[in-house]
């Protein structure tokens, strides 16, 4: 099966050697023809056992042996739109047209008739005959009905169903079975393009499931009475419900629509349901609904007259319903008795002061009278104007401008020399603004519009319009919907090198835009457009669809270069430069060049150990069979090295091997006509090295193409910068001694975990906080750090910030606790770590090991010496016992103290022998000495001047003859504040003898 083309096509395209793909899916065998909407628009023909498809662009597809299949396969495109085999057979016909004189009896029973028609429409019967459709023509099962761009018609089916067919439509009646006695039957329709409306008849009312409508991407089931189907050029069908309900199906998905709902059936399935007003639907599809409404009125009229619902029943030879009263004139439909001047053949009795005349609206003179002042209020019917005949008084002065609104028929009008507002409304109108800044609107119908001189706005509206901006003006020309011809200057231009800077916008439809002279802006809008800038430096934007820029010279007369988003075309002789955007082909006098661009997309951020994806896309024209386009890729390291990601060639090789239509040579990808994109993956290596975020750039470095194709790189999408986020971090910690004695050294270790990449550095801030110490109690901290750094390679000190390179991951240092010969007790300080992330490496601090607290134990405490002295021994009852505690050694400093515990050991004496308790005696004595305090039996010295303390124990005379007794004073637990121990010199206790008083001695 091959796609072929004529030797010379309208676009210069060659489609030879293209393969049609034979598919065998769940729905049976089908042929895929990868040419977009070609299968929806093409002309079908049978040539023996082969199927031949062709279109207006000169493309031809021959499916060899198509008619050898049973049943006939469907035709699909690459998007999934489908034309089933039975419809293909009807579109192609039998291959041999019936002989002249064949009667309609061979077509079977008629299933409906044409009741209303506007413009052109044709029907092809199953015998291969084709004919234009007229009112009253009968329609048969399997007929293919097509309307022109200006065509619309209404069909009344035998069961009372009404089908409205809009402009540019193609449909067939697949099936019609109807039993009038029971209202049983079935109805099947297929639509390929255009807009159709449907009002259900008795078949649907009897059983909704008996009506089935097929569209390119799905089907529609009738669940109601009135709806519209609008099929776009790509086969997307939009269903809008006016009354009742409709079930839409694509594959296994189904959506039921209610009034006001609309949904699209497309390559991507069913769209989201949108809801608008029923009035908006009627306004949107007024053309097709008008044909439907007229047919419905005819049907209702017959029912009222008892004529039933039989199509074409009660019509005369002109196709008009029999018995319809003749039209009568009213204010909006005046006429006369002259049929040659009155196409409606209506008549009206005119008052004597009114005159009906035929007027050429290109002039302001009627019957030798100037009626320009009345043209804004005239009533028109065809080319008939009813106007009051002026008296013999001088004619009124004409208005300086025209405001003209036409009717639904074909209106000619030419404006005056000033600023006119001209609207053709319906019909195929011829409107000219002439001089002045005019606004010319064609409305519906196929109009011929000319702005003339002045800065004009010309809007073609719906229909296939021809528009001219005129010279001597800067014009805005809007094509509206329909396939329009738009000229910035004049259609026939005697001097194409001169002109004005016009704006031409084709809007919807397949338009042809000719800028003429001047620097023009040409906007193709929707669909497939032809843009010809003419002289001057023009801006051409094709919009959506497959658009062609046309140049009069040969390709060698121009230089084509690319820029971000489009191409520049420079004429070598004049230096004029056109900018082209959204243009798929350039048509020169000696051939066609297809324009394609490459772009690159991909992920911009990826974590180590993950995958990043990139896509190279070929945009612009669809390559033809045998054509290729190539692009070369490269990769540039930013902060990465090649070891941090999958090699580019490896990634491209794997992707090319898995993608049909792509070949790889070195780092150059070549696309053939079957493929438009390729995706490839690169892995970001998890290397376990702390290195911070890294980056590299994948680039499109160059392009090339085969003959007939110009490939360029879209400069706005020619590279992707990808950043690899590091999964590895550096964590700092510190360990060290919890205590150190005065005169010794405390040792510490600062280190980090993880591996640092060569060339990277990390840092940490080290601080010391004195708790109970003063700087004089320890070595200067920064001095200690500096000494350690000086002996360690790979570590530097800046202030209190340690900087490590990849060769060092730790630093050991010592801090001396100084001996100050001061009694002061334990002291403490804390060394801690802090810091933020390095510029390129993520760093953190181990919370559990972020600091070390160290206590200095006081080495001077051993110099705190206590001595206990007994002042009298023995002691007689009634005399006091006296003792002195002496403190010698290191002097006390302010804020520090020493203490000593005392105890009274009664021995053979008892408490009754003493006047007071030891605690009281100590307290009484301390009150007399500065720097001495007593708590219980603990004596504390807190002043350097307090070096001794004397206290007495008064002894009672008990009057007993008891002999000698003894007791002891004991000292213990010498302390320096903070917990250090002092020492005791000499005995820790003394024993005192207590003798009776003289009175108690028995002689």
PDB file of N, CA and C in Angstrom, residues 783-797 811-813:
ATOM      1  N   UNK A 783      45.279  30.993  70.776  1.00  0.00           N
ATOM      2  CA  UNK A 783      46.691  30.589  70.721  1.00  0.00           C
ATOM      3  C   UNK A 783      46.801  29.081  70.623  1.00  0.00           C
ATOM      4  N   UNK A 784      45.989  28.385  71.437  1.00  0.00           N
ATOM      5  CA  UNK A 784      46.006  26.925  71.407  1.00  0.00           C
ATOM      6  C   UNK A 784      45.574  26.402  70.044  1.00  0.00           C
ATOM      7  N   UNK A 785      44.486  27.003  69.473  1.00  0.00           N
ATOM      8  CA  UNK A 785      44.042  26.570  68.151  1.00  0.00           C
ATOM      9  C   UNK A 785      45.108  26.841  67.096  1.00  0.00           C
ATOM     10  N   UNK A 786      45.702  28.028  67.151  1.00  0.00           N
ATOM     11  CA  UNK A 786      46.723  28.370  66.163  1.00  0.00           C
ATOM     12  C   UNK A 786      47.890  27.423  66.200  1.00  0.00           C
ATOM     13  N   UNK A 787      48.305  27.036  67.404  1.00  0.00           N
ATOM     14  CA  UNK A 787      49.410  26.092  67.530  1.00  0.00           C
ATOM     15  C   UNK A 787      49.070  24.761  66.879  1.00  0.00           C
ATOM     16  N   UNK A 788      47.815  24.283  67.113  1.00  0.00           N
ATOM     17  CA  UNK A 788      47.398  22.999  66.541  1.00  0.00           C
ATOM     18  C   UNK A 788      47.285  23.083  65.021  1.00  0.00           C
ATOM     19  N   UNK A 789      46.711  24.168  64.487  1.00  0.00           N
ATOM     20  CA  UNK A 789      46.559  24.317  63.041  1.00  0.00           C
ATOM     21  C   UNK A 789      47.917  24.391  62.359  1.00  0.00           C
ATOM     22  N   UNK A 790      48.871  25.067  63.014  1.00  0.00           N
ATOM     23  CA  UNK A 790      50.196  25.179  62.422  1.00  0.00           C
ATOM     24  C   UNK A 790      50.864  23.840  62.228  1.00  0.00           C
ATOM     25  N   UNK A 791      50.462  22.849  63.002  1.00  0.00           N
ATOM     26  CA  UNK A 791      51.063  21.543  62.868  1.00  0.00           C
ATOM     27  C   UNK A 791      50.202  20.542  62.127  1.00  0.00           C
ATOM     28  N   UNK A 792      49.107  21.001  61.516  1.00  0.00           N
ATOM     29  CA  UNK A 792      48.188  20.077  60.837  1.00  0.00           C
ATOM     30  C   UNK A 792      48.000  20.514  59.388  1.00  0.00           C
ATOM     31  N   UNK A 793      48.310  19.656  58.441  1.00  0.00           N
ATOM     32  CA  UNK A 793      48.136  19.957  57.016  1.00  0.00           C
ATOM     33  C   UNK A 793      46.654  19.900  56.628  1.00  0.00           C
ATOM     34  N   UNK A 794      46.224  20.828  55.766  1.00  0.00           N
ATOM     35  CA  UNK A 794      44.852  20.813  55.260  1.00  0.00           C
ATOM     36  C   UNK A 794      43.872  21.585  56.093  1.00  0.00           C
ATOM     37  N   UNK A 795      44.348  22.255  57.182  1.00  0.00           N
ATOM     38  CA  UNK A 795      43.455  23.026  58.049  1.00  0.00           C
ATOM     39  C   UNK A 795      44.017  24.442  58.173  1.00  0.00           C
ATOM     40  N   UNK A 796      43.115  25.420  58.071  1.00  0.00           N
ATOM     41  CA  UNK A 796      43.513  26.806  58.257  1.00  0.00           C
ATOM     42  C   UNK A 796      42.602  27.440  59.297  1.00  0.00           C
ATOM     43  N   UNK A 797      43.125  28.506  59.939  1.00  0.00           N
ATOM     44  CA  UNK A 797      42.367  29.220  60.961  1.00  0.00           C
ATOM     45  C   UNK A 797      42.186  30.663  60.511  1.00  0.00           C
ATOM     46  N   UNK A 811      41.044  17.850  63.613  1.00  0.00           N
ATOM     47  CA  UNK A 811      42.082  18.677  64.234  1.00  0.00           C
ATOM     48  C   UNK A 811      42.104  18.379  65.735  1.00  0.00           C
ATOM     49  N   UNK A 812      43.281  18.006  66.259  1.00  0.00           N
ATOM     50  CA  UNK A 812      43.468  17.795  67.707  1.00  0.00           C
ATOM     51  C   UNK A 812      44.185  19.002  68.293  1.00  0.00           C
ATOM     52  N   UNK A 813      43.750  19.445  69.461  1.00  0.00           N
ATOM     53  CA  UNK A 813      44.439  20.551  70.126  1.00  0.00           C
ATOM     54  C   UNK A 813      44.304  20.386  71.640  1.00  0.00           C
TER      55      UNK A 813
END
